[in-house]
Coordinates of C-alpha atoms in Angstrom, one line a residue:
M10 CA 33.7 29.2 110.3
T11 CA 31.6 29.1 113.9
H12 CA 31.5 31.9 116.1
E13 CA 33.9 30.3 118.5
D14 CA 36.4 29.4 116.0
Y15 CA 36.3 32.9 114.9
I16 CA 36.7 34.1 118.3
Q17 CA 39.9 31.6 118.8
A18 CA 41.2 32.5 115.5
M19 CA 41.2 36.5 116.5
V20 CA 42.7 35.9 119.6
A21 CA 45.6 33.8 117.9
D22 CA 46.1 36.4 115.5
H23 CA 46.5 38.8 118.4
D24 CA 49.1 36.5 120.1
R25 CA 51.2 36.4 117.2
K26 CA 51.3 40.2 116.7
N27 CA 52.4 40.6 120.2
L28 CA 55.2 37.7 119.8
D29 CA 56.3 39.7 116.7
A30 CA 56.7 42.7 118.5
I31 CA 58.7 40.9 121.5
D32 CA 60.8 39.6 118.8
R33 CA 61.7 43.1 117.3
A34 CA 62.3 44.5 120.8
L35 CA 65.0 41.5 121.5
A36 CA 66.2 41.9 117.9
T37 CA 67.0 45.6 118.5
G38 CA 68.7 45.2 122.0
R39 CA 65.8 47.0 123.6
I40 CA 65.2 43.8 126.0
N41 CA 67.6 40.6 126.3
D42 CA 66.8 36.8 125.8
E43 CA 65.4 36.4 129.5
A44 CA 63.0 39.5 129.5
A45 CA 61.9 38.0 126.2
Q46 CA 61.0 34.7 127.2
Y47 CA 59.3 36.4 130.2
L48 CA 57.2 38.2 127.9
K49 CA 56.4 35.4 125.6
N50 CA 55.1 33.2 128.7
L51 CA 52.8 36.0 129.3
Y52 CA 51.3 37.0 125.8
S53 CA 51.4 33.1 124.5
D54 CA 48.1 31.5 124.6
G55 CA 45.9 34.6 125.1
M56 CA 42.6 32.5 125.5
K57 CA 44.2 30.1 127.7
W58 CA 45.2 32.7 130.5
Y59 CA 42.3 34.4 130.2
R60 CA 39.8 31.4 131.0
E61 CA 42.1 30.6 134.1
M62 CA 41.3 34.5 135.2
F63 CA 37.6 33.5 134.7
Y64 CA 38.0 30.1 136.4
F65 CA 40.0 31.9 139.3
L66 CA 37.2 34.5 139.6
G67 CA 34.5 31.8 139.8
R68 CA 36.1 29.9 142.6
C69 CA 36.3 33.1 144.3
F70 CA 32.8 34.3 144.1
G71 CA 30.6 31.7 142.1
A72 CA 28.3 32.9 139.4
P73 CA 27.7 36.5 138.5
K74 CA 24.7 38.1 140.1
A75 CA 23.7 40.0 137.2
P76 CA 24.2 40.3 133.3
V77 CA 28.1 40.5 132.2
M78 CA 28.4 44.1 130.5
R79 CA 31.1 45.4 128.4
Y80 CA 33.2 48.1 130.0
D81 CA 34.9 50.9 128.5
Y82 CA 37.9 52.4 130.2
A83 CA 37.5 55.5 128.4
S84 CA 34.2 56.7 130.4
D85 CA 35.3 54.3 133.3
S86 CA 31.6 52.7 133.0
A87 CA 29.5 49.8 131.8
I88 CA 28.3 49.7 128.4
D89 CA 24.7 48.9 128.3
E90 CA 25.5 45.7 126.2
P91 CA 24.9 42.2 128.1
I92 CA 27.4 39.8 126.4
L93 CA 27.5 36.1 126.6
I94 CA 30.6 34.1 128.1
S95 CA 31.7 33.0 124.8
D96 CA 32.1 36.5 123.7
I97 CA 34.7 37.2 126.5
T98 CA 38.0 37.7 125.1
P99 CA 41.5 39.1 126.0
L100 CA 40.7 41.7 123.4
S101 CA 38.1 43.9 125.7
P102 CA 37.5 44.5 129.4
Y103 CA 34.1 43.5 130.9
I104 CA 32.7 44.5 134.2
V105 CA 30.4 41.9 136.3
N106 CA 28.8 41.7 139.6
H107 CA 29.3 39.0 142.5
R108 CA 28.4 38.4 145.8
L109 CA 30.9 38.0 148.7
D110 CA 30.1 35.4 150.9
A111 CA 31.0 35.5 154.2
D112 CA 30.8 39.3 154.2
P113 CA 31.3 40.5 157.7
M114 CA 29.2 43.5 156.7
R115 CA 26.3 41.7 155.3
N116 CA 22.9 43.1 156.3
Q117 CA 24.4 45.3 159.1
F118 CA 23.8 48.7 157.7
F119 CA 20.6 49.7 156.5
D120 CA 17.9 52.4 157.0
V121 CA 14.2 51.7 157.3
R122 CA 12.1 54.1 155.3
A123 CA 8.3 54.8 155.0
G124 CA 6.4 51.8 154.4
H125 CA 9.1 49.6 156.2
R126 CA 11.1 49.9 152.9
V127 CA 14.7 48.9 153.8
D128 CA 17.7 50.8 152.0
L129 CA 21.1 49.2 151.9
A130 CA 23.9 51.4 153.2
V131 CA 26.5 48.8 152.5
S132 CA 25.7 45.7 150.2
S133 CA 27.8 42.4 149.8
I134 CA 27.7 42.9 146.1
V135 CA 31.5 43.2 144.7
T136 CA 32.1 44.8 141.3
V137 CA 34.6 43.3 139.3
I138 CA 36.4 45.0 136.4
V139 CA 38.1 42.7 134.2
G140 CA 40.7 44.4 132.1
A141 CA 41.7 43.2 128.6
Q142 CA 45.3 42.2 128.1
K143 CA 48.0 45.1 128.7
N144 CA 48.8 46.2 125.4
I145 CA 52.4 45.2 124.6
N146 CA 53.7 48.2 123.5
R147 CA 52.8 49.5 127.2
A148 CA 54.3 46.2 128.8
L149 CA 57.7 47.0 126.9
D150 CA 57.6 50.6 127.9
K151 CA 57.3 49.7 131.5
V152 CA 60.0 46.8 131.5
T153 CA 62.7 49.3 129.3
G154 CA 61.2 52.5 131.1
K155 CA 60.2 53.0 134.9
Y156 CA 60.7 49.4 136.0
Y157 CA 64.4 49.5 134.5
S158 CA 65.3 52.9 135.9
K159 CA 64.1 51.6 139.4
Y160 CA 66.0 48.3 139.0
V161 CA 69.2 50.3 138.1
D162 CA 68.7 52.5 141.2
E163 CA 68.3 49.6 143.5
V164 CA 71.1 48.1 142.1
A165 CA 73.4 51.2 142.6
D166 CA 71.8 51.5 146.0
T167 CA 72.9 48.0 146.7
V168 CA 76.5 48.2 145.7
Y169 CA 76.8 51.5 147.6
R170 CA 75.5 49.6 150.7
V171 CA 77.9 46.4 150.4
I172 CA 81.0 48.3 149.5
A173 CA 80.6 51.4 152.2
A174 CA 80.2 48.6 154.9
H175 CA 83.7 47.5 153.7
D176 CA 85.2 50.7 152.5
R177 CA 85.3 54.3 152.4
P178 CA 81.9 56.0 151.8
A179 CA 83.8 57.9 148.8
S180 CA 85.1 54.9 147.2
A181 CA 81.3 53.3 147.2
T182 CA 79.8 56.2 145.8
A183 CA 82.3 56.1 142.9
I184 CA 81.8 52.7 142.0
A185 CA 77.7 53.0 142.4
D186 CA 77.7 55.8 139.9
K187 CA 79.9 53.9 137.4
I188 CA 77.8 51.0 137.7
R189 CA 74.5 53.1 137.2
A190 CA 76.0 54.6 134.0
K191 CA 77.3 51.2 132.8
L192 CA 73.6 49.6 133.2
M193 CA 72.0 52.7 131.8
E194 CA 73.7 52.1 128.4
K195 CA 71.9 49.1 127.5
Y196 CA 69.4 46.8 128.9
N197 CA 71.0 44.4 131.4
S198 CA 69.3 42.1 133.8
T199 CA 72.5 40.5 135.2
P200 CA 74.3 43.3 137.3
S201 CA 77.0 40.9 139.5
E202 CA 79.0 40.7 136.0
A203 CA 78.9 44.2 135.2
V204 CA 79.7 45.3 138.9
L205 CA 82.3 42.7 139.2
S206 CA 84.2 44.0 136.2
I207 CA 84.1 47.6 137.4
I208 CA 85.3 46.9 141.3
G209 CA 88.3 45.1 139.6
S210 CA 90.9 43.2 141.6
G211 CA 91.0 45.3 144.8
H212 CA 87.6 44.0 146.1
E213 CA 87.6 40.3 145.7
K214 CA 86.9 39.9 149.6
I215 CA 83.4 41.6 149.3
A216 CA 82.5 39.8 145.8
V217 CA 80.4 37.2 147.5
D218 CA 78.5 39.4 149.8
L219 CA 77.9 41.8 146.7
V220 CA 76.8 38.7 144.0
R221 CA 74.3 37.8 147.2
A222 CA 72.7 41.3 147.6
L223 CA 72.2 41.7 143.9
D224 CA 70.8 38.5 143.5
Q225 CA 68.0 40.0 145.9
V226 CA 67.1 42.9 143.6
K227 CA 64.3 42.3 141.6
R228 CA 64.7 42.1 137.9
P229 CA 62.8 44.6 135.3
R230 CA 61.0 41.7 133.9
M231 CA 59.7 40.4 137.1
R232 CA 58.1 43.8 137.9
L233 CA 55.9 43.6 135.2
Q234 CA 52.8 41.4 137.0
D235 CA 49.5 43.3 135.6
V236 CA 49.5 41.9 132.0
W237 CA 46.4 40.1 133.2
R238 CA 44.6 42.1 135.7
A239 CA 41.2 42.5 137.7
K240 CA 39.9 45.2 140.1
C241 CA 37.2 44.4 142.6
L242 CA 35.2 47.3 144.3
F243 CA 34.0 46.8 147.7
D244 CA 32.0 49.1 149.7
L245 CA 34.1 48.9 153.0
V246 CA 37.6 47.9 153.6
P247 CA 36.9 44.8 156.0
Q248 CA 35.1 43.2 153.0
A249 CA 38.3 43.6 150.9
R250 CA 40.1 42.2 153.6
T251 CA 37.9 39.2 153.9
F252 CA 38.5 38.4 150.3
I253 CA 42.0 38.6 150.5
E254 CA 42.0 36.3 153.7
R255 CA 39.7 34.0 151.7
V256 CA 41.7 33.9 148.6
R257 CA 44.8 32.9 151.3
A258 CA 42.8 30.3 152.7
M259 CA 41.5 28.7 149.1
M260 CA 45.3 28.8 147.3
P261 CA 47.9 29.8 149.5
D262 CA 50.5 28.3 147.1
R263 CA 49.1 30.2 144.3
I264 CA 49.5 33.6 146.1
L265 CA 52.8 35.3 144.7
S266 CA 52.4 38.6 146.9
V267 CA 50.3 40.7 148.9
R268 CA 50.1 44.5 149.6
D269 CA 47.6 46.2 151.7
S270 CA 48.0 49.8 151.3
F271 CA 44.3 51.0 153.0
Y272 CA 46.4 52.7 156.0
D273 CA 49.2 53.7 154.3
T274 CA 49.6 57.4 154.7
D275 CA 53.4 57.8 153.5
N276 CA 53.1 56.9 149.9
P277 CA 53.5 60.1 148.0
R278 CA 50.3 60.1 146.3
N279 CA 48.1 58.9 149.3
Y280 CA 46.8 56.3 147.3
R281 CA 44.9 53.4 149.0
D282 CA 44.0 50.0 147.7
A283 CA 45.4 46.6 148.5
K284 CA 46.7 44.3 145.8
I285 CA 47.2 40.6 145.3
I286 CA 49.3 38.9 142.8
I287 CA 48.4 35.5 141.8
D288 CA 49.5 32.8 139.8
I289 CA 47.4 31.5 137.2
G290 CA 50.1 29.6 135.1
T291 CA 50.1 25.8 134.7
D292 CA 52.9 23.2 134.2
G293 CA 55.3 25.0 136.1
V294 CA 54.8 28.3 134.1
V295 CA 54.4 31.3 136.4
I296 CA 51.4 33.6 134.9
P297 CA 51.1 36.4 137.5
M298 CA 47.4 38.1 137.7
E299 CA 47.1 41.5 139.5
I300 CA 44.1 41.9 141.5
I301 CA 43.3 45.2 143.0
C302 CA 40.9 45.7 145.7
Q303 CA 39.6 49.2 146.1
V304 CA 36.4 50.8 148.0
R305 CA 33.7 52.1 145.8
T306 CA 33.9 55.6 147.1
F307 CA 37.2 55.7 146.5
F308 CA 37.1 54.7 142.9
D309 CA 34.2 57.0 142.3
F310 CA 35.9 60.0 143.7
E311 CA 39.2 59.2 141.4
R312 CA 37.0 58.9 138.4
R313 CA 35.7 62.1 139.0
T314 CA 39.1 63.3 139.1
H315 CA 40.5 61.1 136.0
D316 CA 42.0 64.0 134.2
T317 CA 44.2 65.1 137.0
Y318 CA 45.6 61.6 137.4
E319 CA 46.3 61.1 133.9
L320 CA 48.1 64.2 133.6
S321 CA 50.4 63.2 136.6
R322 CA 51.0 60.2 134.6
E323 CA 52.2 62.2 131.7
T324 CA 54.1 65.1 133.3
T325 CA 57.8 65.6 133.0
A326 CA 60.3 64.5 135.8
T327 CA 61.1 68.1 136.6
K328 CA 57.3 68.6 137.5
T329 CA 56.7 65.3 139.3
Q330 CA 56.9 66.3 142.8
S331 CA 54.5 69.0 142.4
M332 CA 52.0 66.9 140.5
D333 CA 52.3 64.3 143.3
R334 CA 50.9 66.7 145.6
I335 CA 48.4 67.6 143.6
V336 CA 47.4 63.9 143.3
A337 CA 47.7 63.2 147.0
D338 CA 45.6 66.2 147.8
M339 CA 42.8 64.7 145.2
H340 CA 43.5 61.3 146.9
A341 CA 42.7 62.9 150.4
G342 CA 39.5 64.0 149.4
G343 CA 38.6 60.6 148.4
V344 CA 39.5 59.1 151.8
K345 CA 37.4 61.9 153.7
E346 CA 34.4 61.1 151.5
Y347 CA 34.9 57.3 151.9
N348 CA 35.4 58.0 156.0
L349 CA 32.0 60.1 155.8
L350 CA 30.5 56.7 154.8
V351 CA 32.0 55.0 157.5
V352 CA 30.5 57.8 159.8
R353 CA 27.0 57.1 158.3
C354 CA 27.1 53.2 159.1
L355 CA 28.2 54.3 162.7
E356 CA 25.1 56.0 163.1
D357 CA 23.4 53.4 161.7
L358 CA 24.4 51.1 163.9
F359 CA 24.1 53.3 167.0
E360 CA 20.4 53.3 166.8
R361 CA 20.4 49.4 166.9
V362 CA 23.1 48.6 169.6
G363 CA 20.7 48.8 172.7
W364 CA 18.4 46.3 171.3
N365 CA 21.4 43.9 170.6
I366 CA 22.4 44.0 174.2
L367 CA 19.1 43.2 175.3
Y368 CA 18.7 40.0 172.7
S369 CA 22.2 38.7 173.7
H370 CA 22.0 39.6 177.5
G371 CA 23.2 36.4 179.6
L372 CA 23.8 34.6 176.5
N373 CA 27.3 35.4 175.9
I374 CA 26.7 36.1 172.2
P375 CA 28.2 38.9 170.5
M376 CA 26.2 41.4 169.3
F377 CA 27.4 40.8 165.6
D378 CA 29.1 37.2 165.4
G379 CA 32.4 37.6 164.2
F380 CA 31.9 41.4 163.1
P381 CA 33.9 43.6 163.8
K382 CA 37.1 41.5 163.5
D383 CA 39.7 42.6 165.7
C384 CA 42.3 45.2 164.0
T385 CA 45.6 44.3 165.4
L386 CA 46.7 42.7 162.2
Y387 CA 46.7 46.2 160.8
Y388 CA 47.5 48.8 164.0
P389 CA 49.8 47.9 166.9
P390 CA 47.8 46.3 170.0
K391 CA 49.7 48.8 172.2
M392 CA 47.8 51.8 170.2
V393 CA 44.5 49.8 170.4
D394 CA 44.8 49.3 174.0
T395 CA 45.6 52.7 174.7
I396 CA 42.8 53.9 172.7
M397 CA 40.3 51.3 174.5
D398 CA 41.7 52.6 178.1
K399 CA 41.0 56.3 177.2
L400 CA 37.6 55.2 175.9
D401 CA 36.6 53.5 179.0
N402 CA 37.5 56.5 181.0
A403 CA 35.3 58.7 178.5
V404 CA 32.7 56.2 179.3
A405 CA 33.0 56.6 182.9
N406 CA 33.1 60.5 182.7
E407 CA 29.7 60.3 180.6
L408 CA 31.5 62.1 177.6
F409 CA 29.7 59.3 175.6
R410 CA 26.7 57.9 176.6
L411 CA 23.9 55.9 174.7
T412 CA 20.4 57.7 175.2
A413 CA 18.3 55.6 172.8
S414 CA 18.8 52.3 174.5
P415 CA 15.3 50.6 175.0
A416 CA 16.5 49.7 178.8
P417 CA 19.0 51.0 181.0
L418 CA 22.6 49.9 180.8
T419 CA 25.1 49.1 183.0
L420 CA 28.5 51.0 182.9
A421 CA 30.3 47.8 181.8
Q422 CA 27.6 47.4 178.9
E423 CA 27.9 50.8 177.8
S424 CA 31.8 50.3 178.0
E425 CA 31.3 47.1 175.7
I426 CA 29.2 49.1 173.1
F427 CA 31.6 51.8 172.7
R428 CA 34.6 49.5 172.5
W429 CA 32.6 47.6 169.8
M430 CA 32.1 50.6 167.9
A431 CA 35.5 51.7 168.1
R432 CA 36.9 48.6 166.8
F433 CA 34.5 49.1 163.8
V434 CA 36.3 52.3 163.1
L435 CA 40.0 51.0 163.5
V436 CA 39.1 48.4 160.9
T437 CA 37.1 50.3 158.7
A438 CA 38.1 53.9 158.6
M439 CA 40.9 55.2 156.5
P440 CA 43.3 57.0 158.7
Y441 CA 44.3 60.5 157.2
T442 CA 47.1 63.2 157.9
D443 CA 45.1 66.3 158.0
E444 CA 45.3 67.3 161.5
N445 CA 42.4 70.0 161.1
W446 CA 39.9 67.5 159.6
T447 CA 37.2 66.1 161.6
V448 CA 33.7 64.6 160.8
P449 CA 31.5 67.8 160.5
T450 CA 28.6 66.2 162.4
D451 CA 27.6 66.4 166.5
T452 CA 25.8 62.8 166.4
M453 CA 27.3 60.0 168.7
G454 CA 28.7 58.2 165.9
G455 CA 30.5 61.2 164.7
K456 CA 31.9 62.2 168.1
L457 CA 33.2 58.5 168.5
F458 CA 34.5 58.9 165.0
N459 CA 36.7 61.9 165.7
F460 CA 37.9 60.7 169.0
V461 CA 39.3 57.5 167.8
M462 CA 40.9 59.1 164.7
K463 CA 42.6 61.5 166.5
E464 CA 44.1 59.0 168.9
V465 CA 45.1 57.2 165.8
Q466 CA 46.9 60.6 164.7
R467 CA 48.6 61.3 168.0
Y468 CA 50.1 57.7 168.3
Y469 CA 51.5 58.1 164.8
K470 CA 52.3 61.8 165.2
K471 CA 51.8 62.3 161.6
P472 CA 52.9 65.8 160.4
N473 CA 50.2 67.9 158.5
P474 CA 51.1 67.6 154.7
Q475 CA 49.9 71.0 154.4
K476 CA 52.6 72.3 156.4
A477 CA 55.5 70.0 154.8

């Protein structure tokens, strides 16, 4: 048997074990026919879908820029053991470095050391961690556990909302409670039948509205979208967003969903990343692949606090709220550590902006062509305009001044520079809710960062989580 035949046989045996586990779950009533078929689509032809993942990453990034290495989830680190393409299977994760083309941050941030040695503060290298196929037992636990519970809650909430709009709230509450209890008796992904049987003959006039609303509730099986998954680590947020925009442009018909949470201060765990769900299926079969985009600093910080995060996942329901607070505080530390990197980048830029003004004088060429992109996609234009107006006043009153320019600058030129820098802060930094936190530096970069982020906080009027 050749090495390739051995790999194929090993993966095929793994596929059979997965399908057997799905059949057992169906036979015992743990899932229904719809869920079983969905899972079988995801867990059949493992090598085929893994190759589709590899093909997708190749289209996005091109060839790897370094040897492909095995990855150990237990230690969250690479194993110093290069592997061949032929050794890559759904049975083990790997890690590889690519370069992000069209990177808006490329070659912008560097320090020149002794002997003209250049140290990059931000690189265009993207570290990609390709996870092994999700364990079938864990997938079943999710579909029948937390995904099903969330589905039942949404069904009950939908029933209450529709009936309360036509009837008394007390009646809506009673019916919602009944449907919740009914769905918790046994796995059921056809809620309309159960709801209509419970509401009886007195609610025919709202049955159509009810069925339409319930059809919009995502079924438990459809919430499982990370059987095939990869994580991409970038240095700065705009790099991740450039990658997302590139995927959107390359394959718009393949995107199932996009969620950008880099600015999300409302989620209970203060987690910051972006997520794309791509369809890597063929012949009309939808196979979702989850791509998590995260900044390297946040990932490294989270890795250092891995035990706390794992404890939070295993905690009982009665302790969930307090654990959420602990994890949120942990993630807040990661946000602050990342923002300190943003400030260091600002400080690097401030040393060079004067030269760029001189080089582009009279040529109508931006200081860095296409960088940074406007941030109105993520922040309201009204907020951005307000910050820029206040910044112009601060420059006019000499609260912000450039002292390292190689030639005198006009007020308009100084305003242009500080506006450019403020846009960089807005598109790059992660907002935070700790009103007492400021960057502990008195450099021009630190002062501008604190000015912009305090204005962001003032606009949103976020409460201090320590006081909540």
